[in-house]
Amino acid sequence: MSFATCDLCDAHEDKLISGEMAALPPIFRQFGGVEKFSGPATTLKVFEDNGMVRAVLETSGNGHVLVIDGGGSLRCALVGGNLAVLAEKNGWSGIVVHGCIRDIEEINDCHIGVRALATMPVKSIKRGGGERDLIISIANVRIAPGDWVYADADGVVVAKTALHQS
C-alpha cells in the first residue's frame, strides 16, 4: 500500500483546513496483522451489542473499512478473534472501533488491520441493535458512509474522497 498518513496530511493541507479531511485523535491502538490499510467507510453505530457487527462482517467487504461508533464504551468488546477471521475471509480492509476488542492474539494472527481504544475480555451482548450506513461522529470527527479511511502507524485519517499523494 503506497500511502503515509503524514504525507497525505502534508499534501492535502487545504482539505484539512476546509474540513474535507480530518485526523482522528491519537486515542486508537493498533492491532491485527496489517499495520496499514485504507478503503471506503462502512459505518455502524452500536452500544455494547455486537450482533450487527457480526451481521455486517459476514457480508462481502470489497476492501471497505468498517468504522464502528461504539460510544467509546470500555465495558465490553465489540470485536473478537472470530469476527476478525470473518472480516479477513470476506475481504474487509480494516476495522476501526470506537470501543474495545478482545482475543488479541487471534486478531493479530489475522491479515487485517484493526484500530481500537483498548482491550477488554468481557464480551458484548448480541441482540443485533444499532444502525448501519449513517453519519457518525468519533471523537468529534464526522465520518459518512463512503468517506475514505487511511490508517497507518502514525494515525487514522478520514477524507470525503479518495486521496493521492503528490
mmCIF file of C-alpha atoms in Angstrom:
data_model
loop_
_atom_site.group_PDB
_atom_site.id
_atom_site.type_symbol
_atom_site.label_atom_id
_atom_site.label_comp_id
_atom_site.label_asym_id
_atom_site.label_seq_id
_atom_site.Cartn_x
_atom_site.Cartn_y
_atom_site.Cartn_z
ATOM 1 C CA MET A 1 0.000 0.000 0.000
ATOM 2 C CA SER A 2 1.578 3.254 -1.074
ATOM 3 C CA PHE A 3 0.450 5.965 1.314
ATOM 4 C CA ALA A 4 1.563 7.510 4.569
ATOM 5 C CA THR A 5 -0.963 9.447 6.636
ATOM 6 C CA CYS A 6 1.652 12.118 7.398
ATOM 7 C CA ASP A 7 2.292 12.617 3.675
ATOM 8 C CA LEU A 8 -1.448 12.692 2.952
ATOM 9 C CA CYS A 9 -1.903 15.422 5.568
ATOM 10 C CA ASP A 10 1.004 17.408 4.128
ATOM 11 C CA ALA A 11 -0.157 17.036 0.526
ATOM 12 C CA HIS A 12 -3.776 17.886 1.314
ATOM 13 C CA GLU A 13 -3.430 20.614 3.918
ATOM 14 C CA ASP A 14 -6.161 22.568 2.113
ATOM 15 C CA LYS A 15 -8.607 19.707 2.779
ATOM 16 C CA LEU A 16 -7.678 19.689 6.475
ATOM 17 C CA ILE A 17 -8.410 23.416 6.633
ATOM 18 C CA SER A 18 -11.698 23.127 4.707
ATOM 19 C CA GLY A 19 -12.898 20.145 6.754
ATOM 20 C CA GLU A 20 -12.935 17.764 3.776
ATOM 21 C CA MET A 21 -10.344 15.704 5.660
ATOM 22 C CA ALA A 22 -9.592 15.122 9.344
ATOM 23 C CA ALA A 23 -7.313 13.064 11.524
ATOM 24 C CA LEU A 24 -8.810 11.073 14.365
ATOM 25 C CA PRO A 25 -7.205 11.968 17.705
ATOM 26 C CA PRO A 26 -4.389 9.656 18.829
ATOM 27 C CA ILE A 27 -6.608 7.533 21.077
ATOM 28 C CA PHE A 28 -6.551 4.354 18.994
ATOM 29 C CA ARG A 29 -4.219 1.398 19.480
ATOM 30 C CA GLN A 30 -3.014 -0.728 16.576
ATOM 31 C CA PHE A 31 -3.906 -4.416 16.301
ATOM 32 C CA GLY A 32 -4.126 -7.084 13.628
ATOM 33 C CA GLY A 33 -1.588 -8.478 11.202
ATOM 34 C CA VAL A 34 -1.787 -5.476 8.853
ATOM 35 C CA GLU A 35 -0.323 -2.176 10.002
ATOM 36 C CA LYS A 36 -1.518 -0.075 7.071
ATOM 37 C CA PHE A 37 -4.979 -0.180 5.479
ATOM 38 C CA SER A 38 -7.400 2.032 3.612
ATOM 39 C CA GLY A 39 -10.767 1.958 1.903
ATOM 40 C CA PRO A 40 -14.203 3.487 1.818
ATOM 41 C CA ALA A 41 -16.037 3.529 5.137
ATOM 42 C CA THR A 42 -18.985 1.379 6.067
ATOM 43 C CA THR A 43 -20.347 2.868 9.288
ATOM 44 C CA LEU A 44 -22.103 1.328 12.275
ATOM 45 C CA LYS A 45 -23.436 2.824 15.469
ATOM 46 C CA VAL A 46 -23.892 0.299 18.267
ATOM 47 C CA PHE A 47 -23.614 0.305 22.039
ATOM 48 C CA GLU A 48 -22.312 -2.730 23.911
ATOM 49 C CA ASP A 49 -24.027 -5.006 21.361
ATOM 50 C CA ASN A 50 -22.047 -6.621 18.537
ATOM 51 C CA GLY A 51 -24.816 -8.595 16.828
ATOM 52 C CA MET A 52 -24.934 -6.092 13.968
ATOM 53 C CA VAL A 53 -21.115 -6.060 13.773
ATOM 54 C CA ARG A 54 -21.184 -9.799 13.063
ATOM 55 C CA ALA A 55 -24.000 -9.415 10.524
ATOM 56 C CA VAL A 56 -22.027 -6.788 8.592
ATOM 57 C CA LEU A 57 -18.726 -8.698 8.697
ATOM 58 C CA GLU A 58 -20.497 -11.783 7.356
ATOM 59 C CA THR A 59 -21.074 -9.840 4.108
ATOM 60 C CA SER A 60 -18.529 -9.109 1.394
ATOM 61 C CA GLY A 61 -16.318 -6.203 2.447
ATOM 62 C CA ASN A 62 -14.978 -5.371 -1.015
ATOM 63 C CA GLY A 63 -11.975 -3.594 0.515
ATOM 64 C CA HIS A 64 -14.077 -1.357 2.776
ATOM 65 C CA VAL A 65 -13.146 -0.280 6.286
ATOM 66 C CA LEU A 66 -15.778 -0.981 8.944
ATOM 67 C CA VAL A 67 -15.930 2.028 11.260
ATOM 68 C CA ILE A 68 -17.817 1.258 14.462
ATOM 69 C CA ASP A 69 -19.049 4.018 16.740
ATOM 70 C CA GLY A 70 -19.319 2.052 19.957
ATOM 71 C CA GLY A 71 -19.807 5.179 22.027
ATOM 72 C CA GLY A 72 -16.297 4.824 23.424
ATOM 73 C CA SER A 73 -17.515 2.187 25.882
ATOM 74 C CA LEU A 74 -14.760 0.422 27.786
ATOM 75 C CA ARG A 75 -17.104 -2.097 29.460
ATOM 76 C CA CYS A 76 -17.121 -4.830 26.812
ATOM 77 C CA ALA A 77 -15.550 -5.848 23.497
ATOM 78 C CA LEU A 78 -17.309 -5.285 20.169
ATOM 79 C CA VAL A 79 -14.845 -7.288 18.043
ATOM 80 C CA GLY A 80 -13.024 -10.511 18.859
ATOM 81 C CA GLY A 81 -10.994 -13.155 17.097
ATOM 82 C CA ASN A 82 -13.928 -14.842 15.326
ATOM 83 C CA LEU A 83 -15.091 -11.530 13.858
ATOM 84 C CA ALA A 84 -11.564 -10.658 12.713
ATOM 85 C CA VAL A 85 -11.388 -14.006 10.908
ATOM 86 C CA LEU A 86 -14.748 -13.230 9.260
ATOM 87 C CA ALA A 87 -13.508 -9.782 8.223
ATOM 88 C CA GLU A 88 -10.347 -11.239 6.697
ATOM 89 C CA LYS A 89 -12.250 -14.031 4.916
ATOM 90 C CA ASN A 90 -14.844 -11.626 3.494
ATOM 91 C CA GLY A 91 -12.426 -9.030 2.116
ATOM 92 C CA TRP A 92 -12.666 -6.169 4.605
ATOM 93 C CA SER A 93 -9.609 -3.900 4.523
ATOM 94 C CA GLY A 94 -9.763 -2.987 8.196
ATOM 95 C CA ILE A 95 -11.850 -2.208 11.262
ATOM 96 C CA VAL A 96 -11.834 0.937 13.405
ATOM 97 C CA VAL A 97 -13.621 0.539 16.744
ATOM 98 C CA HIS A 98 -14.511 3.456 18.995
ATOM 99 C CA GLY A 99 -14.655 0.945 21.816
ATOM 100 C CA CYS A 100 -12.882 -2.257 22.859
ATOM 101 C CA ILE A 101 -11.797 -5.523 21.270
ATOM 102 C CA ARG A 102 -10.683 -8.884 22.662
ATOM 103 C CA ASP A 103 -8.879 -12.094 21.603
ATOM 104 C CA ILE A 104 -5.843 -10.024 20.675
ATOM 105 C CA GLU A 105 -3.597 -12.990 19.835
ATOM 106 C CA GLU A 106 -6.208 -14.253 17.359
ATOM 107 C CA ILE A 107 -6.745 -10.790 15.891
ATOM 108 C CA ASN A 108 -3.007 -10.269 15.494
ATOM 109 C CA ASP A 109 -2.815 -13.552 13.550
ATOM 110 C CA CYS A 110 -5.364 -12.249 11.004
ATOM 111 C CA HIS A 111 -4.358 -10.461 7.825
ATOM 112 C CA ILE A 112 -6.458 -7.397 8.634
ATOM 113 C CA GLY A 113 -5.825 -4.025 10.232
ATOM 114 C CA VAL A 114 -7.663 -3.106 13.416
ATOM 115 C CA ARG A 115 -7.699 0.067 15.493
ATOM 116 C CA ALA A 116 -9.477 0.220 18.856
ATOM 117 C CA LEU A 117 -9.389 2.202 22.077
ATOM 118 C CA ALA A 118 -8.406 -0.720 24.303
ATOM 119 C CA THR A 119 -8.755 -4.415 25.031
ATOM 120 C CA MET A 120 -11.412 -5.888 27.307
ATOM 121 C CA PRO A 121 -12.002 -9.601 27.961
ATOM 122 C CA VAL A 122 -15.760 -9.166 28.601
ATOM 123 C CA LYS A 123 -17.949 -9.944 25.569
ATOM 124 C CA SER A 124 -20.832 -7.763 24.471
ATOM 125 C CA ILE A 125 -24.482 -8.708 24.237
ATOM 126 C CA LYS A 126 -25.762 -9.951 20.877
ATOM 127 C CA ARG A 127 -29.213 -8.541 20.264
ATOM 128 C CA GLY A 128 -28.442 -7.039 16.857
ATOM 129 C CA GLY A 129 -29.290 -3.483 17.856
ATOM 130 C CA GLY A 130 -27.748 -0.483 16.191
ATOM 131 C CA GLU A 131 -27.737 1.412 12.920
ATOM 132 C CA ARG A 132 -25.778 0.942 9.694
ATOM 133 C CA ASP A 133 -24.667 3.334 6.952
ATOM 134 C CA LEU A 134 -25.291 6.578 8.767
ATOM 135 C CA ILE A 135 -23.122 9.586 9.507
ATOM 136 C CA ILE A 136 -21.314 9.020 12.794
ATOM 137 C CA SER A 137 -19.026 11.152 14.918
ATOM 138 C CA ILE A 138 -15.981 9.670 16.601
ATOM 139 C CA ALA A 139 -14.039 11.989 18.892
ATOM 140 C CA ASN A 140 -15.668 14.964 17.108
ATOM 141 C CA VAL A 141 -14.660 13.710 13.651
ATOM 142 C CA ARG A 142 -17.575 13.229 11.240
ATOM 143 C CA ILE A 143 -17.478 10.006 9.208
ATOM 144 C CA ALA A 144 -20.030 9.302 6.494
ATOM 145 C CA PRO A 145 -20.558 6.059 4.581
ATOM 146 C CA GLY A 146 -18.202 6.112 1.594
ATOM 147 C CA ASP A 147 -15.686 8.526 3.153
ATOM 148 C CA TRP A 148 -12.148 7.236 2.716
ATOM 149 C CA VAL A 149 -10.278 5.937 5.752
ATOM 150 C CA TYR A 150 -6.478 5.691 5.799
ATOM 151 C CA ALA A 151 -4.694 4.087 8.762
ATOM 152 C CA ASP A 152 -1.002 3.503 9.412
ATOM 153 C CA ALA A 153 1.438 3.641 12.320
ATOM 154 C CA ASP A 154 1.047 7.437 12.548
ATOM 155 C CA GLY A 155 -2.729 7.508 12.848
ATOM 156 C CA VAL A 156 -6.102 7.428 11.138
ATOM 157 C CA VAL A 157 -7.197 9.984 8.534
ATOM 158 C CA VAL A 158 -10.709 10.339 7.104
ATOM 159 C CA ALA A 159 -11.416 12.164 3.819
ATOM 160 C CA LYS A 160 -14.606 12.802 1.844
ATOM 161 C CA THR A 161 -12.912 11.483 -1.311
ATOM 162 C CA ALA A 162 -10.041 9.142 -2.167
ATOM 163 C CA LEU A 163 -6.679 10.873 -1.751
ATOM 164 C CA HIS A 164 -3.485 10.559 -3.720
ATOM 165 C CA GLN A 165 -0.076 11.577 -2.514
ATOM 166 C CA SER A 166 1.590 14.321 -4.503
#
